[in-house]
Coordinates of C-alpha atoms in Angstrom, one line a residue:
X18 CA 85.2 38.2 -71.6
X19 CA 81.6 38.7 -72.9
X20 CA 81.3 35.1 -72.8
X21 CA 82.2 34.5 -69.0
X22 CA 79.9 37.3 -68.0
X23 CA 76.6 35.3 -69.7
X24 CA 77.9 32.4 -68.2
X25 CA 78.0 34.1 -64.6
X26 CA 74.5 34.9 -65.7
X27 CA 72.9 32.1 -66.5
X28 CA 74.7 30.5 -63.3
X29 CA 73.0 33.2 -61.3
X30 CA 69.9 32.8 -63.0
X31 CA 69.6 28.9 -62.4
X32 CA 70.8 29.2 -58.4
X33 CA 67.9 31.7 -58.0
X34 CA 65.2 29.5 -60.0
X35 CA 66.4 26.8 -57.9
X36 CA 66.2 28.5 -54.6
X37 CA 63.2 29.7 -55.7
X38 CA 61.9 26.1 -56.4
X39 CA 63.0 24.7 -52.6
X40 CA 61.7 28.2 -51.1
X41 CA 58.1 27.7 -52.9
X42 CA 57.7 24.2 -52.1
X43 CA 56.4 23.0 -48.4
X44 CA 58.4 20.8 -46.1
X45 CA 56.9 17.5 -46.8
X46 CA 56.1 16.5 -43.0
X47 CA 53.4 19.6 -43.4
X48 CA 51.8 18.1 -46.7
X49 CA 52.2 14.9 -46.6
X50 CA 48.8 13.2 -46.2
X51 CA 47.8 10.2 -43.8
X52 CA 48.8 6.7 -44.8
X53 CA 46.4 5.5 -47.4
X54 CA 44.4 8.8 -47.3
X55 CA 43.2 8.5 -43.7
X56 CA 42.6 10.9 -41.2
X57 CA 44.8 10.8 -38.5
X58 CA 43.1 10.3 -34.3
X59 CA 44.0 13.7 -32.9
X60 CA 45.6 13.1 -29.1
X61 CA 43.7 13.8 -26.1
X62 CA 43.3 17.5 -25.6
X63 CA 44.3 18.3 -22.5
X64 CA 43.3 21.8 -19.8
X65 CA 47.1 21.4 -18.3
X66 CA 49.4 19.3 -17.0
X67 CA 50.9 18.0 -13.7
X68 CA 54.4 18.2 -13.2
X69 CA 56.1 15.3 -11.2
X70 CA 60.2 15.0 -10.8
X71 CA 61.2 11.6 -10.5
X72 CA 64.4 11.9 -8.8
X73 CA 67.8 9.4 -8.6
X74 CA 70.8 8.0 -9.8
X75 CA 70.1 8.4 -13.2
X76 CA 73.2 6.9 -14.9
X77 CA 72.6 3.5 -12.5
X78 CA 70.3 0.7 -12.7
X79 CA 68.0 2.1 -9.8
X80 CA 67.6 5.3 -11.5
X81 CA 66.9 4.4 -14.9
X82 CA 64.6 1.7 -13.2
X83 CA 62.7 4.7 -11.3
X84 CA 62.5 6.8 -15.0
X85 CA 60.9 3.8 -17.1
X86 CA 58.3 2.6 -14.6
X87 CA 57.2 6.1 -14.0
X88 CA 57.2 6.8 -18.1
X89 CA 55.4 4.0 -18.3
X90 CA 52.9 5.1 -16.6
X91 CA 52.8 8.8 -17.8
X92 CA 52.2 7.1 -21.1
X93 CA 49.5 5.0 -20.2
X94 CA 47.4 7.6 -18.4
X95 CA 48.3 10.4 -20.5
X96 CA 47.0 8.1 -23.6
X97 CA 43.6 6.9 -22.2
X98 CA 42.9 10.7 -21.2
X99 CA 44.6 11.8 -18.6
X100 CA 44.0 12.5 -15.0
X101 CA 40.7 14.4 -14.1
X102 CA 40.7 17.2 -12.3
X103 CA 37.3 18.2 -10.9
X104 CA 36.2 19.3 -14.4
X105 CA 39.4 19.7 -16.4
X106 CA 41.5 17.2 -18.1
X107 CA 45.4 17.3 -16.8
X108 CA 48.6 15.4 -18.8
X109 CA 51.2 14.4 -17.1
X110 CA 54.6 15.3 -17.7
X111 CA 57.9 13.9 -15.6
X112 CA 61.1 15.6 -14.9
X113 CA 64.0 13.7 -14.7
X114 CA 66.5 14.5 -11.7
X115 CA 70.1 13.3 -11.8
X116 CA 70.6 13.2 -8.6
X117 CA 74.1 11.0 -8.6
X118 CA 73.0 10.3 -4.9
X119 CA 75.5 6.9 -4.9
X120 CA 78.8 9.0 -5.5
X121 CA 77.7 12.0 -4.1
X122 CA 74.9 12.1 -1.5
X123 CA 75.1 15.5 -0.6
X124 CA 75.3 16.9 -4.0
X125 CA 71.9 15.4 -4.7
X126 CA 69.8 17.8 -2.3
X127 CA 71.3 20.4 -5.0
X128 CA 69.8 18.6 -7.4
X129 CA 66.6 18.4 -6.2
X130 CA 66.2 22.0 -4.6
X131 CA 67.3 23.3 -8.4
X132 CA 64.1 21.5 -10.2
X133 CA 62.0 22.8 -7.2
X134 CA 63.2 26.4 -7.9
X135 CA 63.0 26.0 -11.5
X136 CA 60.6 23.5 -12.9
X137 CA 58.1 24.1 -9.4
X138 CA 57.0 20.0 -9.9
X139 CA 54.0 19.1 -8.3
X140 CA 55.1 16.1 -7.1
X141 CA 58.4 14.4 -6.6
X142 CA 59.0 10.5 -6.6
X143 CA 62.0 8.7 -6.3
X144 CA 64.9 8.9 -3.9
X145 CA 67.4 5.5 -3.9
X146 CA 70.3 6.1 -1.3
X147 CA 69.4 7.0 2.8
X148 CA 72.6 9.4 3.0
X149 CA 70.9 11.3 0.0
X150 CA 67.3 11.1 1.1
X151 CA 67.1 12.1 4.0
X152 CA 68.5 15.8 3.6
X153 CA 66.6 16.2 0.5
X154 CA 63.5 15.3 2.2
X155 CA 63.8 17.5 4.8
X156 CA 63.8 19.8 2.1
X157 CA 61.1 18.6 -0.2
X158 CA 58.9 18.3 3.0
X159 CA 60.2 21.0 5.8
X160 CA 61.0 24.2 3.2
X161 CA 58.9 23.7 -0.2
X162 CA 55.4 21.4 1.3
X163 CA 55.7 19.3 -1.6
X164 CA 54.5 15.8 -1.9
X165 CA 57.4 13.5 -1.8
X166 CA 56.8 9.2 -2.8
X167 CA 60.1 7.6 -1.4
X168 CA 60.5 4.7 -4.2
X169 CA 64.1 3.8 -3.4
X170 CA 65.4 4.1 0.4
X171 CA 64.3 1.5 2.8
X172 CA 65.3 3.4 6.3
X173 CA 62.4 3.2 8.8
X174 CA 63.6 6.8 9.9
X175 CA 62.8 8.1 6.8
X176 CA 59.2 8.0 8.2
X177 CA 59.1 6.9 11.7
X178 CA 60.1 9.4 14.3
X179 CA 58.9 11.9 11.5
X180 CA 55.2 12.0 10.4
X181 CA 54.4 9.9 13.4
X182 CA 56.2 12.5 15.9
X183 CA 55.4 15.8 13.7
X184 CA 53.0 15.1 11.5
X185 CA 51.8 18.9 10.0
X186 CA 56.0 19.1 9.0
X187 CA 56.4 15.1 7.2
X188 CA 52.9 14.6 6.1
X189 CA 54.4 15.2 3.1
X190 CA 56.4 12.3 3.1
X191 CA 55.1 8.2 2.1
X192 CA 57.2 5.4 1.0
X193 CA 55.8 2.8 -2.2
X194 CA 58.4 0.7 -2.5
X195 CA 60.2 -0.6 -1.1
X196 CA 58.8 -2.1 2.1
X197 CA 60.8 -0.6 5.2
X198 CA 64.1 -1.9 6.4
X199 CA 62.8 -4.0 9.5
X200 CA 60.5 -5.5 7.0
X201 CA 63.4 -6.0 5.0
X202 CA 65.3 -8.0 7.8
X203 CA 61.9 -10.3 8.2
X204 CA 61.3 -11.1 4.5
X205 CA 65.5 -11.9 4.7
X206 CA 64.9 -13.8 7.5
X207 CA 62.3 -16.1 6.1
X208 CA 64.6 -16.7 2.9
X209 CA 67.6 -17.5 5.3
X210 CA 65.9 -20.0 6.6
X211 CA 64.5 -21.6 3.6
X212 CA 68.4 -21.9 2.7
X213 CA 69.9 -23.0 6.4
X214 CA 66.8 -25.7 5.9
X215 CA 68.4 -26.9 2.5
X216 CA 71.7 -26.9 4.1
X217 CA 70.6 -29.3 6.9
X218 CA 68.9 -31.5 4.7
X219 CA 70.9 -31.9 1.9
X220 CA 74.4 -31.0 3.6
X221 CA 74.2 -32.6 6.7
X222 CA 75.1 -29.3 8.8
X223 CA 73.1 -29.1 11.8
X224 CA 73.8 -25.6 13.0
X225 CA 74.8 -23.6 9.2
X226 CA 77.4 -20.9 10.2
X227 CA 76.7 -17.8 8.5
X228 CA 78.7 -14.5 7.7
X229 CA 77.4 -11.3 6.9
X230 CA 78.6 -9.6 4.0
X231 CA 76.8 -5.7 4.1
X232 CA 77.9 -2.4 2.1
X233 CA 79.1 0.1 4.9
X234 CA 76.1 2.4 4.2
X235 CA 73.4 3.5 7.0
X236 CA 70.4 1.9 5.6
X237 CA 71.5 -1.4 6.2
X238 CA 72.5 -1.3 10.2
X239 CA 69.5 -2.9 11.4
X240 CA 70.3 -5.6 9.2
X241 CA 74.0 -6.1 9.9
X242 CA 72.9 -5.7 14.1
X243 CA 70.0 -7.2 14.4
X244 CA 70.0 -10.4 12.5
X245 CA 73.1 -11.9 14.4
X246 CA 71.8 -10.5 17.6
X247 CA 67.9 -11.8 17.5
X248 CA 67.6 -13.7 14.5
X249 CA 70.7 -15.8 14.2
X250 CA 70.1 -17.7 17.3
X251 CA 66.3 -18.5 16.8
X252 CA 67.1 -19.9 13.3
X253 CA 69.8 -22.0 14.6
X254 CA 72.6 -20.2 13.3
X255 CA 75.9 -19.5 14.3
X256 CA 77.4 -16.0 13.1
X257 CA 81.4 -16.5 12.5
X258 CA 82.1 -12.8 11.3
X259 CA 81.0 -9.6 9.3
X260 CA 82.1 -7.9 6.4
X261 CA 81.7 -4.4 5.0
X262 CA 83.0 -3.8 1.9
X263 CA 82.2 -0.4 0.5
X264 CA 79.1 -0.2 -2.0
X265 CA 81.2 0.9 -4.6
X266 CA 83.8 -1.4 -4.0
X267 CA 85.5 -3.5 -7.4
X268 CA 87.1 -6.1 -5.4
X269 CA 85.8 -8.0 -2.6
X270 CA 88.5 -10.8 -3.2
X271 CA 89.6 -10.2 0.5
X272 CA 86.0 -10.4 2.5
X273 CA 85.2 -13.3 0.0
X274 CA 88.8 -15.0 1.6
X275 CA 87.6 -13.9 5.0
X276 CA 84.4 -15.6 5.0
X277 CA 86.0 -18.8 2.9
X278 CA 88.1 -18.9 6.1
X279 CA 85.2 -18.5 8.6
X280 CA 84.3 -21.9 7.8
X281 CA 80.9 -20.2 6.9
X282 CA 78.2 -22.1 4.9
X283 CA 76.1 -19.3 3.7
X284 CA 76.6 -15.6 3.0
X285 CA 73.8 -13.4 4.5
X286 CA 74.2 -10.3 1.7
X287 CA 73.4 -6.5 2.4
X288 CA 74.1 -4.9 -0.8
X289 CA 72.3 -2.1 -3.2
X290 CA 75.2 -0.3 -4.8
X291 CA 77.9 -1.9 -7.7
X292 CA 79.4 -4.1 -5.5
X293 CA 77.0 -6.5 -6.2
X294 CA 78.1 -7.2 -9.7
X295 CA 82.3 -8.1 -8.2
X296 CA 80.8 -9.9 -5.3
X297 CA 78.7 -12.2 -8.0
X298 CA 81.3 -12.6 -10.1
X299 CA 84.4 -12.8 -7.8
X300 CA 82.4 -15.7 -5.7
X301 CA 81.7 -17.7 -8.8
X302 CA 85.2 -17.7 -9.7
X303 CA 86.4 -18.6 -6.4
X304 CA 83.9 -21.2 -5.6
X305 CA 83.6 -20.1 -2.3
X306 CA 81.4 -22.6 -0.7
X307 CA 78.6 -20.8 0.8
X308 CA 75.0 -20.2 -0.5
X309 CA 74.8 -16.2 -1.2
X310 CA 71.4 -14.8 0.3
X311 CA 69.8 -11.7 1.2
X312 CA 70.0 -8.1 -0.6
X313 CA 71.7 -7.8 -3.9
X314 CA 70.1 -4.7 -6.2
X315 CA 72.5 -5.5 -9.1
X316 CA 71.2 -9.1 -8.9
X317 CA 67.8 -8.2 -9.5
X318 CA 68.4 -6.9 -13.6
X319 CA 68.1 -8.9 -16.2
X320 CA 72.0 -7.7 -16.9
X321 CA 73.5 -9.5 -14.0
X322 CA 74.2 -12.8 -15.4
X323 CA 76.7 -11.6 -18.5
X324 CA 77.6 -8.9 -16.0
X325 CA 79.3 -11.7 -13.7
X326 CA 80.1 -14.0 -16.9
X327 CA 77.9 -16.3 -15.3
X328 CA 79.4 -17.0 -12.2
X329 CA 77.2 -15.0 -10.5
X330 CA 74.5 -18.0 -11.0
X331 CA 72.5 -19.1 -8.1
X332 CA 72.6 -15.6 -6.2
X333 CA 69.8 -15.2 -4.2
X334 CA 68.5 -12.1 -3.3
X335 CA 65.5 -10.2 -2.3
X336 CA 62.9 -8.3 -5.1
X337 CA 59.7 -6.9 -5.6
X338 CA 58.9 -8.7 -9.0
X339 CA 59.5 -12.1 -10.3
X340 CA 58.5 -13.2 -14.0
X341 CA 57.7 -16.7 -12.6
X342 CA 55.7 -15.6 -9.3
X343 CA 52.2 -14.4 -10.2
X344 CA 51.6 -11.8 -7.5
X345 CA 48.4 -10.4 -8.6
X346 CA 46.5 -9.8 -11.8
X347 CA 48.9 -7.2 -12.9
X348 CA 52.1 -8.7 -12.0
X349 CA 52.8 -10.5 -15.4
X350 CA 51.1 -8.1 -18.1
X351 CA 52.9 -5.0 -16.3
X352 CA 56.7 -7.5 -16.2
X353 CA 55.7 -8.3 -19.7
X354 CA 55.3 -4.8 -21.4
X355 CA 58.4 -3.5 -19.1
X356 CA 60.4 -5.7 -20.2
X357 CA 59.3 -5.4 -24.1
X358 CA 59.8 -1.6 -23.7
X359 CA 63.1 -1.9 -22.1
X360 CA 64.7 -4.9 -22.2
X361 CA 64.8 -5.7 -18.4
X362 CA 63.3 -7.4 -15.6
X363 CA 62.1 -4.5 -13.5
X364 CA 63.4 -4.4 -9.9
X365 CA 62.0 -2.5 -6.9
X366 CA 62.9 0.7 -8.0
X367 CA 60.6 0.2 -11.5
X368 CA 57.5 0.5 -9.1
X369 CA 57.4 4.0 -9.6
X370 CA 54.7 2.8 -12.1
X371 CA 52.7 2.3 -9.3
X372 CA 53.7 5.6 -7.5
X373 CA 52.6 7.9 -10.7
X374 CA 49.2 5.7 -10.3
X375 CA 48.9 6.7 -7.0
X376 CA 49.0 10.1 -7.4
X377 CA 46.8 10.1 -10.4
X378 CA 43.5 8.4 -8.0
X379 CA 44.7 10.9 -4.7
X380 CA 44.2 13.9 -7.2
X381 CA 41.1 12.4 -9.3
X382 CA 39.5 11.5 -5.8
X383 CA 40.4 15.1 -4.3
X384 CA 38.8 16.8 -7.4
X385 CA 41.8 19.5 -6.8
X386 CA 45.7 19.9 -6.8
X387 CA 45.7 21.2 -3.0
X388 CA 48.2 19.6 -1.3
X389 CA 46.4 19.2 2.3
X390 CA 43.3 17.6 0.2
X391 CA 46.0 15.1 -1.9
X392 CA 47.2 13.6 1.3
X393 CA 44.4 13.1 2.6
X394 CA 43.3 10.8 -0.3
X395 CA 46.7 9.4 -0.3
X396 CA 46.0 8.4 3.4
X397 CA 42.7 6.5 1.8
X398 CA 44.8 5.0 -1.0
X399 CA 43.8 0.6 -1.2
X400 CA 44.9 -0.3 -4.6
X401 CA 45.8 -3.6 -6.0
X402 CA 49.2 -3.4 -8.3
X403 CA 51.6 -5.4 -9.6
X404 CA 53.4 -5.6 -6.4
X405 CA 50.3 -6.4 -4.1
X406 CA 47.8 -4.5 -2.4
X407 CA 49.0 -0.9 -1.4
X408 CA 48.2 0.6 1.9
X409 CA 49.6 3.0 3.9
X410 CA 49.8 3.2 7.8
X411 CA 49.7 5.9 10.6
X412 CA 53.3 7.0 9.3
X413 CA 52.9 6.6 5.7
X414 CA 54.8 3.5 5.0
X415 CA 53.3 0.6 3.1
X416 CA 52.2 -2.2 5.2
X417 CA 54.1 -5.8 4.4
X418 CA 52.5 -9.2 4.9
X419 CA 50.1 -11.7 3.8
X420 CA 47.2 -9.9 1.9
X421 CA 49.3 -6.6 1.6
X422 CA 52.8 -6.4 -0.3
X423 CA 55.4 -9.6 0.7
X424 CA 58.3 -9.1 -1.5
X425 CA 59.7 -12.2 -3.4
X426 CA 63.3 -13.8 -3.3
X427 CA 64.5 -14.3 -6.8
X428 CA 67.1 -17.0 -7.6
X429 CA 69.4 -17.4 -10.6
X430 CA 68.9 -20.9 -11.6
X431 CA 71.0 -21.9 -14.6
X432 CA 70.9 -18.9 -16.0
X433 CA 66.8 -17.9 -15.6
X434 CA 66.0 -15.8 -13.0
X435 CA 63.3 -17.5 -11.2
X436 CA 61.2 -16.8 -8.1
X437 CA 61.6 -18.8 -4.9
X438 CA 59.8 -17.2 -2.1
X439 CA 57.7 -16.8 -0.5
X440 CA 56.9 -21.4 -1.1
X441 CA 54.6 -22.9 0.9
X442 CA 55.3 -20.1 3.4
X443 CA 53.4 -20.6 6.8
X444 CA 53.2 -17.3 8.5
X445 CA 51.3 -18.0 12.0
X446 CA 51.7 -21.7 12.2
X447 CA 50.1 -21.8 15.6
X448 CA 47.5 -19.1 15.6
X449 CA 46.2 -19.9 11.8
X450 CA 47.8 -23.6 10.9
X451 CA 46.0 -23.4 7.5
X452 CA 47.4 -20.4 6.2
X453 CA 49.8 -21.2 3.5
X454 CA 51.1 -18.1 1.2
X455 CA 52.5 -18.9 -2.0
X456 CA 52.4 -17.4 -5.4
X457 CA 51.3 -19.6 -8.8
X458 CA 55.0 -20.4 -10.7
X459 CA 57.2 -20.0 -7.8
X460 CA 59.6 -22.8 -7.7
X461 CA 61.9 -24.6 -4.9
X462 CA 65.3 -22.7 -3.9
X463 CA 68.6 -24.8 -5.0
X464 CA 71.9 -24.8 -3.2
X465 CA 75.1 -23.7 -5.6
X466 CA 76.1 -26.9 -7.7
X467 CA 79.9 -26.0 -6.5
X468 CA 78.5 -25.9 -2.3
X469 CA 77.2 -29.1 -2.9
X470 CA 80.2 -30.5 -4.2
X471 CA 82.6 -28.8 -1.6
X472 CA 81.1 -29.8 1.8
X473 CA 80.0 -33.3 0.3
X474 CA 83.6 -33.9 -0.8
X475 CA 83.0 -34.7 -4.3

């Protein structure tokens, strides 16, 4: 009995020395000294810190392609100092807003007036479907005065009718990216008609028949009425039927049938939600002989190819960006470090990069966080990004065309996603015959391998 008792003892005795020991000795992140004895470079120091809630569908591509570009650039200008404020030296810091905006649209103004109530942002940037945007706008803008950069929704009414009609209520409202919808239908346009072109010449078609294939969503109905209605007929083009799918459709076997049976030669496409990824795939397996071209978000990521098994090579859609299309100075370094942080080509969305930058220079050249002051710099902004040049207009929106932002159309080819347009684009033949737009790298469009062989019989 004795004996157990000095064991317990010692036992005792040994636990205590050794919690003792662990007690006494420092965790070794707080000792440790630098690598190879050097001092380590302290961080900016910083007098606060701006707040700015990016806000989207953060479990889709477009939201986590608004969350990287925007971290991005937190991380740049946070690292080389900061932003200056008059005197004092501000970080930023982001807030990420899970909107869900493409399954539930009304849900997401919840979303966004919580993080007002709770995290009081200074900013907000973001904002991907219309049906979601535009309530939570009217929020951001009408009820709270906050500064709101749209870097998602294309609708002109986001802004026209708005801060051209009542300004001292939307002023707090301007779109970066990405250029507005009837922009959208001219840049289209321009693309459709480099591929009716390549159907004439290489095909034979005179007159290319065309069907519309467009997510039933609102931001897209000046697309799906206005190109058959003006633009069809001055390209030469006969429309032979329109298909709306829903954007989160898995199966579009029966429109892709539809338009097969049309007769069409090319698909005019309208899409920013998943469908993209079945339509890709689904026309690829079908060989459905017309030349897809137009809107498709999902097209746009680097994950689109394997995400179609392939078959949704030679998609041609609309972007910001293009690895192969040398927009400005920044284009390539900012694709390059985007896409050796995360692993993708950045689509429109990503140019929330340029958004965070914006804000940066409006407050810097305000010299205070006022709001009235920040818009009025923001009204000044001319700044040259990876997109283009960036100004804004009498209603905030960001002006398209030669010398300003264009857009690109982006083409799988064999598997590389390569830019096509704008090529030897002539914008005013007749009032400025020498003007020829193009960007270094961009390469010639190519009709679908299987088109070719359908309609030539082979």
């Amino acid at each position: 009995m004795k004996g157990k008792y000095y064991l317990l003892l010692t036992l005792v005795a040994t636990l205590v020395l050794l919690l003792g020991l662990v007690g006494c000795t420092p965790a070794a992140d707080d000792t440790a000294p630098p690598v190879n004895g050097e001092e380590e470079e302290p961080g900016p120091e910083f007098d606060g810190e701006i707040k700015i809630a990016v806000t989207g569908p953060m479990t889709n591509i477009q939201g986590e392609m608004m969350w990287w570009g925007a971290t991005m650039a937190m991380e740049e200008i946070n690292e080389a100092g900061g932003v200056a404020v008059g005197d004092e030296k501000y970080s930023i810091r982001l807030i990420q807003v899970e909107t869900d905006e493409i399954m539930d649209p009304l849900g997401a103004v919840s979303a966004v007036e919580n993080v007002i109530v709770s995290e009081d942002p200074d900013f907000l940037i973001g904002g991907f479907r219309t049906e979601a945007v535009t309530p939570y706008t009217d929020l951001v803008a009408r009820d709270y005065q906050k500064i709101f950069l749209i870097c998602g929704a294309a609708t002109n009414e986001l802004l026209q009718g708005r801060v051209d009609e009542d300004y001292e209520t939307w002023k707090y409202l301007f779109r970066v990216t990405p250029i507005r919808s009837t922009d959208l239908v001219r840049v289209t346009m321009l693309m459709l008609h480099e591929v009716a072109m390549a159907v004439r010449e290489e095909l034979g078609i005179a007159a290319p028949k065309v069907a519309i294939l467009a997510e039933a969503l609102e931001w897209n109905e000046a697309l799906v009425q206005g190109a058959p209605a003006v633009y069809f007929p001055q390209l030469g083009l006969e429309h032979v039927g329109t298909f709306r799918p829903s954007a989160t459709a898995s199966d579009v076997t029966t429109e892709l049938r539809g338009i097969e049976a049309s007769g069409a030669h090319i698909i005019y496409t309208i899409m920013s939600g998943p469908v993209g990824i079945p339509f890709g795939k689904q026309w690829g397996e079908l060989e459905i002989p017309a030349c897809p071209v137009g809107i498709n978000v999902e097209a746009q990521k680097s994950g689109y190819f394997p995400a179609t098994d392939g078959f949704g090579d030679y998609d041609y859609t609309l972007n910001t960006f293009a690895l192969n299309a040398n927009i400005t100075d920044q284009t390539i370094p900012f694709m390059t470090k985007f896409m050796d942080k995360y692993g993708q080509v950045p689509n429109y969305n990503a140019d929330t990069y340029t958004a965070v930058y914006l804000l940066k220079e409006a407050v810097e050249r305000a010299g205070t966080m006022d709001t009235d002051a920040v818009i009025v710099e923001m009204e000044k902004t001319d700044r040259v990004g990876p997109a283009g040049r960036i100004v804004f207009d009498e209603i905030h929106d960001v002006i398209w065309g030669p010398g300003y932002v264009t857009a690109v159309g982006i083409q799988w080819q064999e598997g590389d996603l390569v830019a096509c347009w704008p090529y030897e684009w002539r914008p005013d033949p007749q009032n400025a015959p020498d003007l020829v737009v193009g960007f270094d790298g961009v390469v010639p469009y190519q009709i679908p391998p299987h088109v070719l062989r359908q309609w030539r019989g082979e």
